[in-house]
Amino acid sequence: MHRFDERFLHVDMDAFFVEVERLRNPRLIDVPVIVGGLGRRGVVASASYEARELGVHSAMPIGEARRLCPNGRFVPPDHGSYLKASERAFALFRSFTPQVESLSVDEAFLDISGLRLHYATPLAVGEALRAEIRNRLGLPASVGIAAVKFVSKLASDSAKPNGLLLIDAGKERAFLHPMPVRRLWGVGEATHAALESLGVATIGDLAAIPEDILVKRLGPSLAAHLSHLAAGEDLREVEPGEGAKSISVEHTYDNDLQSSDEVARALLRLCTRLAGRLHRAGKAGHTLTLKVRYDDFATTTRSETLREPIAAGSAIWDESKVLLERAQIGRRGIRLLGVGVSGLVDAAAPQQLTLEPSSRTVAAETVEKVRKRFGDDSVLPASLIVDRPHKGRGE
DNA sequence: TCTGGGGTCCTAGGACCC
DNA sequence: TCTGGGGTCCTAGGACCC
């Protein structure tokens, strides 16, 4: 029997949003397609390979994509249908093995060691998976297989589009070392610049550089991590995980928000959307975070951890207003607002069922009392004091 | 051509506690 | 009188991913 040394399989859907659009609109087949925000400040979310040949890539401003690809078909994103396609894809992955770790809507790691009795080789698993995805979902996908987790991801990347690549156990370094270091999972723009300044261009260069030099530039944690990856070492396992850790919504406005009235209305809309998302997920969260991006792109966040988790739109709105005050928005225009919740708990958790008024309700009532007694001028400082949950407020 | 939306993880400092 | 030290939580920012 084959030893199944190569037990990590990474599956990645090709140009996922574009291919889902093509399923319902065949006229998009064989022509350059760009899915992305069509507004003034839109960017490319997904580009077909025909468009990529012309230089279009994801995260590119939509205006530049139009210049590079004037004859392309530009399609606004429909996240609902991508989510449905994603759920079908993941159901299919799990029909092979429950050992599935989701990385995003369109990619996953599978530990296929449990399939050794059903398939002759790891390669046969990859071929079967790709065939099932193509036949059942009508979508192209690429698969990488390796004995080392992150190597399987680089293998699927090298196999794109619509391909399969297995890296034999023991051959990892030969595969990795010629590659640009930027392709390593975790080396982004900033780390790449730091590595470049050390004369590191390829993964092989990275493997050759003494770790203490790396530590000085990148810190001990990242340096050790990258040294291991460059040596083809990665002890991480496939971790199925238990769902999202935070839920957030944000929006970039076509025109900067200027008046406090505009800002308030926009924030209220976001809070309502967030409450809807939480409700559908059956979740509530302990920590609320407000995100503000100004017209100069400077971005700031303000957050507060509450004693009781929140989920209701009205509670999120009340707390968001407090955070907005704390963000000290001056005369600057605002291009983006966001609200999110982390420290998630099930909305059906016991504290939600209690008949006691939540401390949030108590706080809101206190604000109301202060407002009535002392007038509107007192409201801002009063709410700032009352909403600080650790300053011994009476229950 | 000015830079989306949804996430995860890490760092660092201060508060607080023993 | 010259400042312990370790653990944990919270906040803000930043890098990175798709």
Tab-separated table of N, CA, C and O (backbone and C1' of nucleotides) in Angstrom, chain A residues 41 43 61 67 221 245-246 248 250-252 273 277 335, chain B residues 1-12 15-16:
chain	number	residue	atom	x	y	z
A	41	ARG	N	-15.151	54.190	-6.202
A	41	ARG	CA	-14.040	53.695	-5.401
A	41	ARG	C	-13.967	52.174	-5.396
A	41	ARG	O	-13.429	51.567	-4.469
A	43	VAL	N	-12.963	48.264	-6.397
A	43	VAL	CA	-11.744	47.520	-6.748
A	43	VAL	C	-12.157	46.163	-7.312
A	43	VAL	O	-13.299	45.735	-7.161
A	61	PRO	N	-7.759	49.010	-8.416
A	61	PRO	CA	-8.876	49.945	-8.615
A	61	PRO	C	-9.591	49.655	-9.944
A	61	PRO	O	-8.939	49.363	-10.954
A	67	ARG	N	-9.124	50.563	-17.883
A	67	ARG	CA	-8.127	51.071	-18.821
A	67	ARG	C	-7.351	49.911	-19.468
A	67	ARG	O	-7.111	49.897	-20.678
A	221	SER	N	9.780	36.250	16.534
A	221	SER	CA	8.686	35.344	16.196
A	221	SER	C	8.590	35.109	14.687
A	221	SER	O	8.601	33.969	14.213
A	245	LYS	N	-14.844	34.155	14.435
A	245	LYS	CA	-14.514	34.745	15.726
A	245	LYS	C	-14.988	36.182	15.822
A	245	LYS	O	-14.971	36.779	16.883
A	246	SER	N	-15.339	36.750	14.708
A	246	SER	CA	-15.887	38.111	14.710
A	246	SER	C	-16.807	38.273	13.510
A	246	SER	O	-16.715	37.530	12.537
A	248	SER	N	-18.388	41.555	11.161
A	248	SER	CA	-18.324	43.001	10.973
A	248	SER	C	-18.897	43.406	9.630
A	248	SER	O	-18.982	42.606	8.699
A	250	GLU	N	-18.721	46.967	6.908
A	250	GLU	CA	-18.123	48.276	6.665
A	250	GLU	C	-18.516	48.738	5.286
A	250	GLU	O	-18.951	47.949	4.443
A	251	HIS	N	-18.365	50.035	5.062
A	251	HIS	CA	-18.687	50.557	3.735
A	251	HIS	C	-17.821	51.774	3.422
A	251	HIS	O	-17.614	52.629	4.274
A	252	THR	N	-17.321	51.777	2.206
A	252	THR	CA	-16.605	52.944	1.699
A	252	THR	C	-17.582	53.757	0.865
A	252	THR	O	-18.204	53.212	-0.054
A	273	ARG	N	-27.447	46.644	9.738
A	273	ARG	CA	-26.928	45.523	8.947
A	273	ARG	C	-26.192	44.520	9.828
A	273	ARG	O	-26.338	43.311	9.685
A	277	ARG	N	-26.890	40.502	10.494
A	277	ARG	CA	-25.895	39.434	10.318
A	277	ARG	C	-25.785	38.598	11.592
A	277	ARG	O	-25.712	37.368	11.541
A	335	ARG	N	-14.285	58.583	4.659
A	335	ARG	CA	-14.540	57.785	3.461
A	335	ARG	C	-15.066	56.392	3.787
A	335	ARG	O	-15.713	55.771	2.952
B	1	DT	P	-4.605	55.695	-15.385
B	1	DT	O5'	-5.681	56.047	-14.251
B	1	DT	C5'	-6.707	55.087	-14.085
B	1	DT	C4'	-6.894	54.914	-12.608
B	1	DT	C3'	-6.705	56.197	-11.777
B	1	DT	O3'	-7.829	56.364	-10.955
B	1	DT	C1'	-5.482	54.435	-10.833
B	2	DC	P	-8.171	57.931	-10.478
B	2	DC	O5'	-7.118	58.152	-9.301
B	2	DC	C5'	-7.578	58.274	-7.963
B	2	DC	C4'	-7.263	57.004	-7.221
B	2	DC	C3'	-8.156	56.759	-5.990
B	2	DC	O3'	-8.802	55.481	-6.162
B	2	DC	C1'	-5.871	56.334	-5.533
B	3	DT	P	-10.028	55.378	-5.065
B	3	DT	O5'	-9.450	54.200	-4.152
B	3	DT	C5'	-9.299	52.900	-4.705
B	3	DT	C4'	-8.359	52.087	-3.842
B	3	DT	C3'	-8.759	51.975	-2.381
B	3	DT	O3'	-9.730	50.968	-2.232
B	3	DT	C1'	-6.445	52.352	-2.552
B	4	DG	P	-10.598	50.935	-0.935
B	4	DG	O5'	-11.698	49.844	-1.227
B	4	DG	C5'	-12.732	50.118	-2.203
B	4	DG	C4'	-13.871	49.176	-1.967
B	4	DG	C3'	-14.276	49.062	-0.503
B	4	DG	O3'	-15.681	48.818	-0.464
B	4	DG	C1'	-13.358	47.003	-1.215
B	5	DG	P	-16.441	48.847	0.917
B	5	DG	O5'	-16.403	47.317	1.343
B	5	DG	C5'	-17.134	46.362	0.594
B	5	DG	C4'	-16.999	45.018	1.268
B	5	DG	C3'	-17.174	45.059	2.794
B	5	DG	O3'	-17.971	43.938	3.125
B	5	DG	C1'	-15.111	44.071	2.255
B	6	DG	P	-18.577	43.775	4.553
B	6	DG	O5'	-17.774	42.539	5.113
B	6	DG	C5'	-17.999	41.255	4.529
B	6	DG	C4'	-16.888	40.351	4.946
B	6	DG	C3'	-16.661	40.294	6.454
B	6	DG	O3'	-17.195	39.083	6.972
B	6	DG	C1'	-14.628	40.341	5.208
B	7	DG	P	-17.214	38.889	8.560
B	7	DG	O5'	-15.990	37.900	8.696
B	7	DG	C5'	-14.956	38.176	9.599
B	7	DG	C4'	-13.705	37.531	9.078
B	7	DG	C3'	-12.645	37.353	10.142
B	7	DG	O3'	-12.852	36.094	10.765
B	7	DG	C1'	-11.720	38.196	8.108
B	8	DT	P	-12.265	35.843	12.222
B	8	DT	O5'	-10.720	35.627	11.921
B	8	DT	C5'	-10.279	34.554	11.098
B	8	DT	C4'	-8.758	34.526	11.132
B	8	DT	C3'	-8.233	34.551	12.567
B	8	DT	O3'	-7.371	33.465	12.809
B	8	DT	C1'	-7.247	36.308	11.289
B	9	DC	P	-6.923	33.220	14.338
B	9	DC	O5'	-5.494	33.914	14.384
B	9	DC	C5'	-4.529	33.651	13.376
B	9	DC	C4'	-3.376	34.621	13.542
B	9	DC	C3'	-2.871	34.736	14.983
B	9	DC	O3'	-1.471	34.503	14.987
B	9	DC	C1'	-3.288	36.889	14.053
B	10	DC	P	-0.698	34.438	16.416
B	10	DC	O5'	0.063	35.834	16.411
B	10	DC	C5'	0.879	36.187	15.291
B	10	DC	C4'	1.445	37.566	15.536
B	10	DC	C3'	1.987	37.756	16.954
B	10	DC	O3'	3.317	38.221	16.864
B	10	DC	C1'	0.453	39.507	16.394
B	11	DT	P	4.181	38.437	18.217
B	11	DT	O5'	4.079	40.027	18.449
B	11	DT	C5'	4.337	40.893	17.360
B	11	DT	C4'	4.197	42.323	17.857
B	11	DT	C3'	4.751	42.541	19.275
B	11	DT	O3'	5.472	43.740	19.281
B	11	DT	C1'	2.504	43.242	19.183
B	12	DA	P	6.605	43.975	20.422
B	12	DA	O5'	6.202	45.378	21.036
B	12	DA	C5'	5.379	46.292	20.309
B	12	DA	C4'	4.624	47.139	21.302
B	12	DA	C3'	5.173	47.040	22.742
B	12	DA	O3'	5.212	48.328	23.305
B	12	DA	C1'	2.885	46.507	22.725
B	15	DA	P	-2.035	52.827	33.608
B	15	DA	O5'	-3.072	51.656	33.842
B	15	DA	C5'	-4.292	51.635	33.096
B	15	DA	C4'	-5.153	50.491	33.590
B	15	DA	C3'	-5.204	50.378	35.112
B	15	DA	O3'	-6.540	50.085	35.485
B	15	DA	C1'	-4.349	48.356	34.186
B	16	DC	P	-6.960	50.198	37.005
B	16	DC	O5'	-6.775	48.702	37.495
B	16	DC	C5'	-7.426	47.653	36.778
B	16	DC	C4'	-6.903	46.331	37.267
B	16	DC	C3'	-6.650	46.268	38.780
B	16	DC	O3'	-7.480	45.267	39.318
B	16	DC	C1'	-4.910	45.244	37.554
